[in-house]
XYZ file of C-alpha atoms in Angstrom:
558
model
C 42.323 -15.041 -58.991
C 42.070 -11.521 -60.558
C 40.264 -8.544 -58.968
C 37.255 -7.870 -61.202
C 35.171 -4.429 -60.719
C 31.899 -4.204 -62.213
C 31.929 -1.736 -64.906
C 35.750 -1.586 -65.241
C 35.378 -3.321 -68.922
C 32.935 -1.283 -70.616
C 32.587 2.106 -68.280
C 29.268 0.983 -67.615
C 28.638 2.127 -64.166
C 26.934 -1.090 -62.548
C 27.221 0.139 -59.053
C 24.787 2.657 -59.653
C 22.544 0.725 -61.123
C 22.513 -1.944 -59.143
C 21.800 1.078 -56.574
C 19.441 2.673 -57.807
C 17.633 -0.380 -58.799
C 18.494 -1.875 -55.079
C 16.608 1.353 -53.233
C 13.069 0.688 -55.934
C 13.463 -2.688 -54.553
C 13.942 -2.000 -50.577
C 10.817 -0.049 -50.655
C 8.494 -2.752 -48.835
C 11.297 -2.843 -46.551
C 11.105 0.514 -45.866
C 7.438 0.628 -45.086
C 8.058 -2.246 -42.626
C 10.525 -0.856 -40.834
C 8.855 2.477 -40.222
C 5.546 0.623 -39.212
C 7.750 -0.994 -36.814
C 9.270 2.536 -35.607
C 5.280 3.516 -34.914
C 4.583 0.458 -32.944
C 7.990 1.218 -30.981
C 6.734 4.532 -30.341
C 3.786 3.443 -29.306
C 5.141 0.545 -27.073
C 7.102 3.800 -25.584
C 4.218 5.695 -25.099
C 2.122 2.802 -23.405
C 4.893 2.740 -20.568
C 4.420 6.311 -20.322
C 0.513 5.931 -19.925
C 1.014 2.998 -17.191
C 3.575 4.709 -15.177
C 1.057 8.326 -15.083
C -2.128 5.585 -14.252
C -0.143 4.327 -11.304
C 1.088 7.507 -10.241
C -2.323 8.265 -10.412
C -3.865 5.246 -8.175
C -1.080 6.112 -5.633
C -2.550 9.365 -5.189
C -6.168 8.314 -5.114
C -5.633 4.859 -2.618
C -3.781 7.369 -0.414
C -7.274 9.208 -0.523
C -9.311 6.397 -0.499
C -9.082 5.607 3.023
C -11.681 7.697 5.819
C -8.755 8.636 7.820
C -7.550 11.560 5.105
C -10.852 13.315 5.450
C -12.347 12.419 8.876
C -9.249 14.758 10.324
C -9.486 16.051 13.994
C -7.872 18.337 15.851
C -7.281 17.224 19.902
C -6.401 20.350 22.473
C -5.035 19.336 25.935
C -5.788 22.208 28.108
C -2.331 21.597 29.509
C -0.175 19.365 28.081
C 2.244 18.424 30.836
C -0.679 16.462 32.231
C -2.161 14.618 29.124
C -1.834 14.733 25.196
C -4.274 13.244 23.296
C -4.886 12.049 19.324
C -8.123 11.758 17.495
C -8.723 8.675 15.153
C -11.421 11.577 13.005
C -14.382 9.193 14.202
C -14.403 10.677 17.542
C -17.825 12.871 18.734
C -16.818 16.871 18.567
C -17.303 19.050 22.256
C -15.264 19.318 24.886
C -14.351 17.329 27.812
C -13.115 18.079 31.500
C -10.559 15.469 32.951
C -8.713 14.970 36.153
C -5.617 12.713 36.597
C -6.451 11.058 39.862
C -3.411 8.385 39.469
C -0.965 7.178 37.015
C -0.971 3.798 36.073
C 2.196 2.069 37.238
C 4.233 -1.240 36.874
C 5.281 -3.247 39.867
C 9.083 -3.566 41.263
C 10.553 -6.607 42.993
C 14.306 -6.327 44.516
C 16.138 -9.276 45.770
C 18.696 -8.801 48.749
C 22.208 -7.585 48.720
C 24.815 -9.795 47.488
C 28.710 -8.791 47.310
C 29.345 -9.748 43.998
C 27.209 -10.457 41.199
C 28.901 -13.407 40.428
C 27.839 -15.306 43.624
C 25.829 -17.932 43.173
C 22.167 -17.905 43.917
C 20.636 -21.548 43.138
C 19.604 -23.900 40.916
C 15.672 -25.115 39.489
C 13.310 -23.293 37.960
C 11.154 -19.707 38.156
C 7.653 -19.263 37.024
C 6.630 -15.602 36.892
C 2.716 -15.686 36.246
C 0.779 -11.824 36.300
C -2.691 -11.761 38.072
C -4.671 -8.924 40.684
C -3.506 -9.402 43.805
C -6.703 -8.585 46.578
C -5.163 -7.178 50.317
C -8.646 -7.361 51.961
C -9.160 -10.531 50.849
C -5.335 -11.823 50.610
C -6.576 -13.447 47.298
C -4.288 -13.301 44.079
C -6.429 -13.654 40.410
C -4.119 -14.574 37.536
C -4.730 -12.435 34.701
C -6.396 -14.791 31.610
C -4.666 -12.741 28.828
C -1.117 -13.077 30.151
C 1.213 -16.810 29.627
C 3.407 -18.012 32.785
C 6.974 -17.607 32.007
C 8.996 -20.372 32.877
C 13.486 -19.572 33.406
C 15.135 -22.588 33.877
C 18.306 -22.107 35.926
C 21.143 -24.447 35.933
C 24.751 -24.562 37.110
C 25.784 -22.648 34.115
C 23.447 -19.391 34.920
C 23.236 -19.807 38.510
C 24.451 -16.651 40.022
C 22.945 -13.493 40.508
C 24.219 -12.358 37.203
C 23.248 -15.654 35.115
C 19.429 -15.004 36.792
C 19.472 -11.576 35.654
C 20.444 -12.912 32.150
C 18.329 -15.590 31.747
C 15.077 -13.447 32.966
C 15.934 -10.965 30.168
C 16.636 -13.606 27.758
C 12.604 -15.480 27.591
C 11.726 -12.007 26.238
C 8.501 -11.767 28.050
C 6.943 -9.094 29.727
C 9.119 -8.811 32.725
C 13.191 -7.281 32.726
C 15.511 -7.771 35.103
C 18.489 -5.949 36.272
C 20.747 -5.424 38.647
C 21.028 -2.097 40.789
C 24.433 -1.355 43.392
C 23.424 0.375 46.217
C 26.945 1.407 47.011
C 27.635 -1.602 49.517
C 25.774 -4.618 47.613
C 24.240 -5.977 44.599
C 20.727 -6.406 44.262
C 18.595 -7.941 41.532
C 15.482 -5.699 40.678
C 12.831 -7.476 38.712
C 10.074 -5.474 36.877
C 6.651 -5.970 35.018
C 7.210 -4.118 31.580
C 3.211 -3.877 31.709
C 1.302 -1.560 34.103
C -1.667 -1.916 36.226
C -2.904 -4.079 38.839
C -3.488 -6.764 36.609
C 0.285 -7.643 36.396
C 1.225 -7.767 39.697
C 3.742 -10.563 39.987
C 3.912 -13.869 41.251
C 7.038 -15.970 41.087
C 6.916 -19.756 42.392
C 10.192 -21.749 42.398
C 10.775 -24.954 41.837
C 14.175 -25.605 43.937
C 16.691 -28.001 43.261
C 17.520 -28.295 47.455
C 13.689 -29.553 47.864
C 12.550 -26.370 49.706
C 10.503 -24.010 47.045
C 9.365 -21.574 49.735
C 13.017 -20.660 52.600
C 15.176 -17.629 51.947
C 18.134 -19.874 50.600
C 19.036 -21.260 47.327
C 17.100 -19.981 44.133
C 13.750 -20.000 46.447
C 15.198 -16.638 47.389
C 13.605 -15.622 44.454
C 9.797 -16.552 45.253
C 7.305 -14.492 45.779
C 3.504 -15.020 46.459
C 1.963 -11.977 47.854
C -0.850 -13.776 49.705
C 2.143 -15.704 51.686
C 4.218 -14.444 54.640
C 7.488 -12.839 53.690
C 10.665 -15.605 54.587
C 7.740 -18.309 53.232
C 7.265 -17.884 49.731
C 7.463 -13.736 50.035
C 11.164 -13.749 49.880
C 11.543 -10.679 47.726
C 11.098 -7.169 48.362
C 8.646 -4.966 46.569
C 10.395 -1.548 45.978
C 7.118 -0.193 43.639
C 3.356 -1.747 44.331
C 1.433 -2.205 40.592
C -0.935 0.904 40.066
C -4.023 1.185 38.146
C -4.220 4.531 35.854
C -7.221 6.773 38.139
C -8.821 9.361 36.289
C -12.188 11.428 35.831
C -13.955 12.780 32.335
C -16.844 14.779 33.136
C -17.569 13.540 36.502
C -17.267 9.740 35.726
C -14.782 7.764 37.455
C -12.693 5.869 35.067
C -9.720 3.221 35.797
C -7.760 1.972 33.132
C -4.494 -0.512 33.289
C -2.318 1.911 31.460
C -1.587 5.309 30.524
C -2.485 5.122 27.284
C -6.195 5.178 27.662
C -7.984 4.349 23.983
C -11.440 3.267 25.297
C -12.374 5.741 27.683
C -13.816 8.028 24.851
C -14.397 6.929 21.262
C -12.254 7.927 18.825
C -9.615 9.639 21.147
C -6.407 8.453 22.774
C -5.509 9.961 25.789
C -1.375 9.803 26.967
C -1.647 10.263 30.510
C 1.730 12.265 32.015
C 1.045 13.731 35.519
C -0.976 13.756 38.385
C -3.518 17.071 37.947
C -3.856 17.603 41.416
C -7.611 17.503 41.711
C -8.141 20.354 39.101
C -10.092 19.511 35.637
C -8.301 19.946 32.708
C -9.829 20.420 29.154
C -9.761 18.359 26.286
C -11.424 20.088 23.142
C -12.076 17.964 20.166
C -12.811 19.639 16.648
C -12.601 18.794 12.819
C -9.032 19.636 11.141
C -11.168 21.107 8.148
C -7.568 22.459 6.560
C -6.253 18.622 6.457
C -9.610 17.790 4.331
C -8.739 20.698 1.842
C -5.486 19.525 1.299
C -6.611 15.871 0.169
C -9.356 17.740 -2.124
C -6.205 19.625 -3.389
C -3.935 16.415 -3.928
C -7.168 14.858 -5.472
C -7.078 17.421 -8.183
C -3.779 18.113 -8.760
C -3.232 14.067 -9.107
C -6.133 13.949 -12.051
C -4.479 16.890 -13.435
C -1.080 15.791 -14.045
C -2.992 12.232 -15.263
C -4.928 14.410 -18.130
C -2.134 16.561 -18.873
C 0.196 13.272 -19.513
C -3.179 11.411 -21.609
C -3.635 14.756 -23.433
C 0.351 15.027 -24.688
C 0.251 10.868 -25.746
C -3.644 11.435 -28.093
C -2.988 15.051 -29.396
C -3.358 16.222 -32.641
C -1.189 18.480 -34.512
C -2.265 20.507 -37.650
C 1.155 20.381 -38.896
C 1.162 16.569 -38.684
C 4.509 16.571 -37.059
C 3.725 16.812 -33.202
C 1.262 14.079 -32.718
C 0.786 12.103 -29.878
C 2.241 8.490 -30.341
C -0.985 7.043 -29.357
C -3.287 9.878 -31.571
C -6.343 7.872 -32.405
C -5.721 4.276 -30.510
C -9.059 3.060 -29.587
C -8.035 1.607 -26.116
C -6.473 4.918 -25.127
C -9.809 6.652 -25.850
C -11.384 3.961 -23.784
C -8.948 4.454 -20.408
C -9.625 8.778 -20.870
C -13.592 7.909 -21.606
C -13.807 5.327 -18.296
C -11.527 7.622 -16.138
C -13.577 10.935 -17.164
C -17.116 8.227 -16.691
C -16.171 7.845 -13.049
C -15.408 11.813 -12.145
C -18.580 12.725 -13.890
C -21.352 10.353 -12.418
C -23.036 10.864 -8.940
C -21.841 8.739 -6.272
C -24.881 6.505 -4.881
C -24.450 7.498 -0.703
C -26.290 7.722 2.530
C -25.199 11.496 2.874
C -26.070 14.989 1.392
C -23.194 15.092 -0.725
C -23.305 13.153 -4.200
C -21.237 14.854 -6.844
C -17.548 16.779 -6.896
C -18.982 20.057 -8.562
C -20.906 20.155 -4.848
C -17.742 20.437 -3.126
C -16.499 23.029 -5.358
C -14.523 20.517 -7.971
C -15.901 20.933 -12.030
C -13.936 19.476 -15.403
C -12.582 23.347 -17.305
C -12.851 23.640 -21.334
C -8.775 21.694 -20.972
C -10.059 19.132 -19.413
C -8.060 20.109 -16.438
C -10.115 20.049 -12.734
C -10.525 23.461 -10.910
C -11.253 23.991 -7.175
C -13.508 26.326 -5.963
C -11.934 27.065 -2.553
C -15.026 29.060 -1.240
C -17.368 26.363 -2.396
C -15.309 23.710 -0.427
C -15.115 25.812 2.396
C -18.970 26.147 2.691
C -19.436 21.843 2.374
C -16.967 22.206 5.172
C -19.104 23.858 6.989
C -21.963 22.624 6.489
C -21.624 18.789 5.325
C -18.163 17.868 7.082
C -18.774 14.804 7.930
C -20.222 14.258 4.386
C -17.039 14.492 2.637
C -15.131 11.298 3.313
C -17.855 9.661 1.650
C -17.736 11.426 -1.565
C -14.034 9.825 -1.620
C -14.142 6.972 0.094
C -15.505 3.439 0.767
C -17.810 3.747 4.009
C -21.101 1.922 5.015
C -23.983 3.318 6.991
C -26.584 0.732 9.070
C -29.631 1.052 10.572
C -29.415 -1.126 13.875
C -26.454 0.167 15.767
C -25.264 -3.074 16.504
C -24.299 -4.105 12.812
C -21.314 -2.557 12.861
C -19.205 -1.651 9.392
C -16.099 -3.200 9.426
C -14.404 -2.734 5.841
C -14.748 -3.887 2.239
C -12.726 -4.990 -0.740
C -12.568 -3.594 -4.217
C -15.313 -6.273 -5.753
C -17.999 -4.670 -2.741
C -20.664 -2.551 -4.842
C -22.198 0.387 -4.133
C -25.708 -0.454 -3.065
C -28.279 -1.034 0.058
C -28.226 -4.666 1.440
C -30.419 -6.549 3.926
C -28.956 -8.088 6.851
C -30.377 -11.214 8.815
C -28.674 -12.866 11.363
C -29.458 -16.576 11.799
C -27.040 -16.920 15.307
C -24.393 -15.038 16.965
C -20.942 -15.002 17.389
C -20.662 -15.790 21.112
C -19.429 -18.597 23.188
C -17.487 -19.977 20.608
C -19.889 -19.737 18.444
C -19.437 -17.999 14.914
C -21.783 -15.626 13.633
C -24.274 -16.909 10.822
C -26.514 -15.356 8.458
C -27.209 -13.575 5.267
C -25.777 -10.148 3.512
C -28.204 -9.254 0.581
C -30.165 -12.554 1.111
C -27.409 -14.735 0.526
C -25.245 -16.766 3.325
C -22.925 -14.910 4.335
C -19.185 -16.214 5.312
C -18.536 -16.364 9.139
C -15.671 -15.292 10.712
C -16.225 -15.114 14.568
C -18.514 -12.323 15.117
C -18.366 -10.763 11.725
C -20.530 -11.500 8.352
C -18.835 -11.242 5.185
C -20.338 -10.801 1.572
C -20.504 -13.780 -0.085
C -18.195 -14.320 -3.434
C -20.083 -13.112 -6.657
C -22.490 -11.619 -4.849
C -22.760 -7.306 -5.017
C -21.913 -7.724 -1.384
C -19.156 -9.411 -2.078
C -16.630 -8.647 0.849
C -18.561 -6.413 3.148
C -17.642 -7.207 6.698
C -19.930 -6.612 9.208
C -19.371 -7.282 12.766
C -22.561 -8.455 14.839
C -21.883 -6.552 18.178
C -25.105 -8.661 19.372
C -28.916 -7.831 19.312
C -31.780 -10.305 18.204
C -31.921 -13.025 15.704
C -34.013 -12.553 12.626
C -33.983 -9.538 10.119
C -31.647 -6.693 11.560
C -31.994 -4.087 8.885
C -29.983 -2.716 6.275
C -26.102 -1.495 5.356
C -26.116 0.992 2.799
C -22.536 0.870 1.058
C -21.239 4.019 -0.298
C -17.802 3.836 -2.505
C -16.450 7.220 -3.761
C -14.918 9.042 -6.491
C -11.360 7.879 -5.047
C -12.239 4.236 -4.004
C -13.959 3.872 -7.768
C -10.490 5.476 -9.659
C -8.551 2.816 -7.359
C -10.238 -0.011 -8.512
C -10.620 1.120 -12.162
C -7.527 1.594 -12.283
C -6.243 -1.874 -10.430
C -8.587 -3.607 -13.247
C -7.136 -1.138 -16.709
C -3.638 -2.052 -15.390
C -4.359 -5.523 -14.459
C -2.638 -8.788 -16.677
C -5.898 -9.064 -17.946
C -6.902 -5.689 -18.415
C -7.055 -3.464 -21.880
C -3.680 -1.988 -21.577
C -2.320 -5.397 -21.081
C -4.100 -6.678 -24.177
C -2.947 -3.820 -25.879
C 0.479 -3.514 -25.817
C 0.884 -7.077 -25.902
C -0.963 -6.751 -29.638
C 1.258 -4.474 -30.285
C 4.521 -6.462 -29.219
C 2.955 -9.617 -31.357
C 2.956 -7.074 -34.162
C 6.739 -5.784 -33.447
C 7.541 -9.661 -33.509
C 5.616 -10.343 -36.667
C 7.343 -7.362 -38.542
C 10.452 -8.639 -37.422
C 10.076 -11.541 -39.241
C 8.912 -9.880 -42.468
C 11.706 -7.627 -42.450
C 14.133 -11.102 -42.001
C 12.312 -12.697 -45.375
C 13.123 -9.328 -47.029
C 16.416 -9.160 -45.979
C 17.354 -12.221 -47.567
C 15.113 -11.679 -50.598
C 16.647 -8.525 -51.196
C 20.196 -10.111 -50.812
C 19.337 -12.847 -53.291
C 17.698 -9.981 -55.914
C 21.634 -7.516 -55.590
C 23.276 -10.532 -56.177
C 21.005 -11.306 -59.560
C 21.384 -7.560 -60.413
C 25.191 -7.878 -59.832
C 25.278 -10.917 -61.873
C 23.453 -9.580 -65.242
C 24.622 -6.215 -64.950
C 28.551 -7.811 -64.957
C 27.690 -9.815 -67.626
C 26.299 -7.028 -69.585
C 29.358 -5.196 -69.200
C 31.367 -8.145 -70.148
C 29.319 -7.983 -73.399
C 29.671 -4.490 -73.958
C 33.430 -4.823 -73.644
C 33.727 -7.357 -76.121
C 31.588 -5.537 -78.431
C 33.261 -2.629 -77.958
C 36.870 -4.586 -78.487
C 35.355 -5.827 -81.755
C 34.067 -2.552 -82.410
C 37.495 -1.138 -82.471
C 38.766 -3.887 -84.397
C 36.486 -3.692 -87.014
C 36.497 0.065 -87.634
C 40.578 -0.598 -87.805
C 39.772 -3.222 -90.394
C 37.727 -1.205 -92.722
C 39.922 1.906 -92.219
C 43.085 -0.561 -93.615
C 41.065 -1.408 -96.781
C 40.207 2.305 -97.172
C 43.858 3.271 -97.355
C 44.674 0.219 -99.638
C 42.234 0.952 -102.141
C 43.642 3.942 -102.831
């Protein structure tokens, strides 16, 4: 077949015809694929919006909680004695404490053996934990500890193998096995302190006798029996309660971490004070409090900076933002911006940023007033956390706040409590004046309800109407949950961006129909425009062959 090349006959040029006729026809084309380049950028910009809106809600549910602005400061007046934390819900002063004794675990030793592979016995140990009474030669087992049970056969017999399988129940007992420089002995040790886990080991002996020095009976130990009758082991360290004073009151604790002895503060106990008071001063931390007021700001800055950049307008029409004039990106800056602006409904003096030193600029940028802060610091600490956070005030001290969720309103509810959570009982009543769910002692807000998920805990009292729980939920606990619902499946952005993908999809399929329309119109223009060139070559062939005629008759007429 011979090469053909449209307007090779003629010198028509076809190609840029066809061209130029070609780039008329793509036009639609055009507009669809740049409408699809907008939604793109868009699609772009949307992922730009979500990623600064969770940035965002990082930095605000970090500052949603009490424990960023109820900050305390604990001084141990010396610290080789006692150090101590502060939970921020702790009463301010000062307190004097002695160290009268430290809290200690007990130690059990088993006699010398000359290797640690000799064999001990066979049966099995049960190590239970209880107070053990010398005046009364009474032991009491301790309720809130399980008996461990260590079998002990022929293949973990020996003094070794005993060892081993102690450490291996991993309870709350070790074992281990100390040389003395002549012999072996096996050293057995409550992990917990206190008097209330003193030990008590009862055997179970293969050779019949539970209670004689021989076989794995060695290993019993009762301390209200008579030692080579069931006391068969040593005890190298005697169980210790923790003995201490705090302003004059006596206080004995199990351990020597002491959390109950004062609200709010953890005392590590370290050394014996030797009769002499040491202090323990307990103040707010008002410079941790500034910094989350400063982290608060700077977060909604960088937020508005990065919604500013994506709705901008430019003069010059060239430096837009992507998402300039999008309805639902007016409607996330107009619900953020509704939030920070609005007074917070609380129980405390404090209702609105700007009193706290925090007001919107002409840039929609926040500014702090450091000097205002500092003077709500001063006078309205305590105030504070609940201009941020989720908190809950009651009137009878024994309805006791114990959390929320994100669907818990802002409002005052009635409590009534119908029975209480004691002796196996679950606490029932209503939150609001609707039944509340039970969960032991604690009321919860029932589903659809305003109240829904307020936990109170019923600490006791009477039955019947106990007052009211005034629910407070801040600046920072509001922005969390706005923004949980804006970036939610079901939320606006969602909706969105997944109009704008159905439109991305749609396009794509108009711009497939055009393709092949377009295809099917070249190959027409192709077609006729060859053709006309064939026909213009013939014509001009004939052309030439005419004019040669005619010039022939001229030349013979003469």
């Amino acid at each position: 077949m011979g090469i053909s090349s449209a307007g090779i006959g003629s010198g028509l040029d076809v190609e840029s015809i066809v061209t130029s006729l070609m780039n008329v026809e793509k036009k639609p084309l055009n507009a669809v694929t740049t409408q699809k380049t907008d939604y793109q950028s868009q699609i772009s910009a949307y992922g730009t919006l979500k990623s600064a809106l969770s940035t965002f809600q990082t930095a605000v549910s970090a500052l949603s909680t009490a424990s960023k602005f109820n900050s305390q400061t604990v001084t141990s007046g010396d610290v080789s004695m006692f150090t101590a934390t502060a939970n921020g819900n702790a009463t301010v002063g000062s307190y004097a404490v002695k160290v009268n004794q430290l809290a200690q675990s007990q130690k059990l030793a088993l006699g010398g053996f000359a290797n640690t592979t000799d064999v001990i016995g066979t049966g099995t140990m049960t190590i239970s934990f209880g107070s053990y009474d010398s005046v009364g030669n009474t032991f009491t087992s301790n309720a809130a500890k399980t008996d461990i049970v260590v079998p002990i056969t022929t293949s973990n017999n020996t003094l070794a193998g005993v060892r081993d399988a102690i450490n291996a129940s991993n309870s709350t007992v070790n074992a281990t096995i100390v040389n003395d420089g002549t012999t072996n002995r096996l050293v057995i040790t409550s992990k917990d302190t206190g008097e209330v886990n003193t030990l008590k080991i009862t055997v179970a002996d293969d050779d019949g006798n539970n209670l004689t020095a021989a076989g794995l009976s060695q290993l019993a130990y009762d301390p209200t029996a008579t030692a080579g009758n069931g006391k068969n082991l040593t005890e190298l360290q005697v169980a210790k309660n923790a003995l201490l004073d705090i302003d004059g009151i006596a206080v004995v604790k199990a351990s020597n971490t002491v959390t109950d002895a004062i609200d709010g503060v953890t005392l590590n106990l370290l050394k014996v004070s030797g009769g002499t008071a040491v202090s323990l001063g307990v103040a707010s931390d008002p410079d941790k409090v500034t910094a989350s007021v400063t982290a608060f700001v700077e977060a909604y800055n960088k937020l508005e900076t990065t919604l500013r950049n994506l709705t901008k307008y430019d003069e010059t029409g060239k430096a837009n933002g992507a998402l300039l004039g999008d309805a639902t990106a007016r409607s996330v800056i107009t619900q953020i911006k509704s939030v920070m602006t609005k007074a917070v409904t609380s129980s405390g003096s404090l209702t609105s940023l700007n009193q706290i030193g925090v007001t919107f600029q002409r840039d929609g940028q926040l500014a702090l007033d450091s000097t205002k802060l500092k003077s709500a610091l001063n006078t309205n600490f305590g105030d504070i956390a609940k201009l941020f956070t989720t908190s809950a005030t009651a009137t009878d001290s024994q309805v006791i706040y114990s959390g929320s969720t994100g669907k818990t309103q802002a409002g005052t509810y009635a409590v009534n409590v119908t029975q209480l959570g004691t002796g196996g009982s679950v606490a029932q009543g209503t939150i609001n004046g609707v039944t509340a769910t039970s969960t032991g002692t604690n009321l919860v807000g029932a589903m659809g309800d305003a109240s829904q998920g307020l936990n109170l805990n019923i600490t006791g009292g009477a039955l019947g109407a106990r007052g009211t729980v005034t629910v407070t939920v801040g600046y920072a606990a509001q922005l969390d949950n706005l923004i949980t619902s804006l970036l939610s499946d079901e939320g606006i952005v969602a909706s969105r961006t997944d109009g704008i993908n159905s439109s991305i999809k749609r396009l794509d399929k108009q711009a497939d129909a055009l393709e092949v329309r377009l295809s099917q119109i070249e190959a027409r223009y192709r077609a006729q425009f060859t053709k006309l060139d064939t026909l213009l070559s013939s014509m001009s062939t004939t052309s030439t062959f005419l004019t040669q005629q005619i010039a022939a008759i001229n030349a013979n007429s003469n």
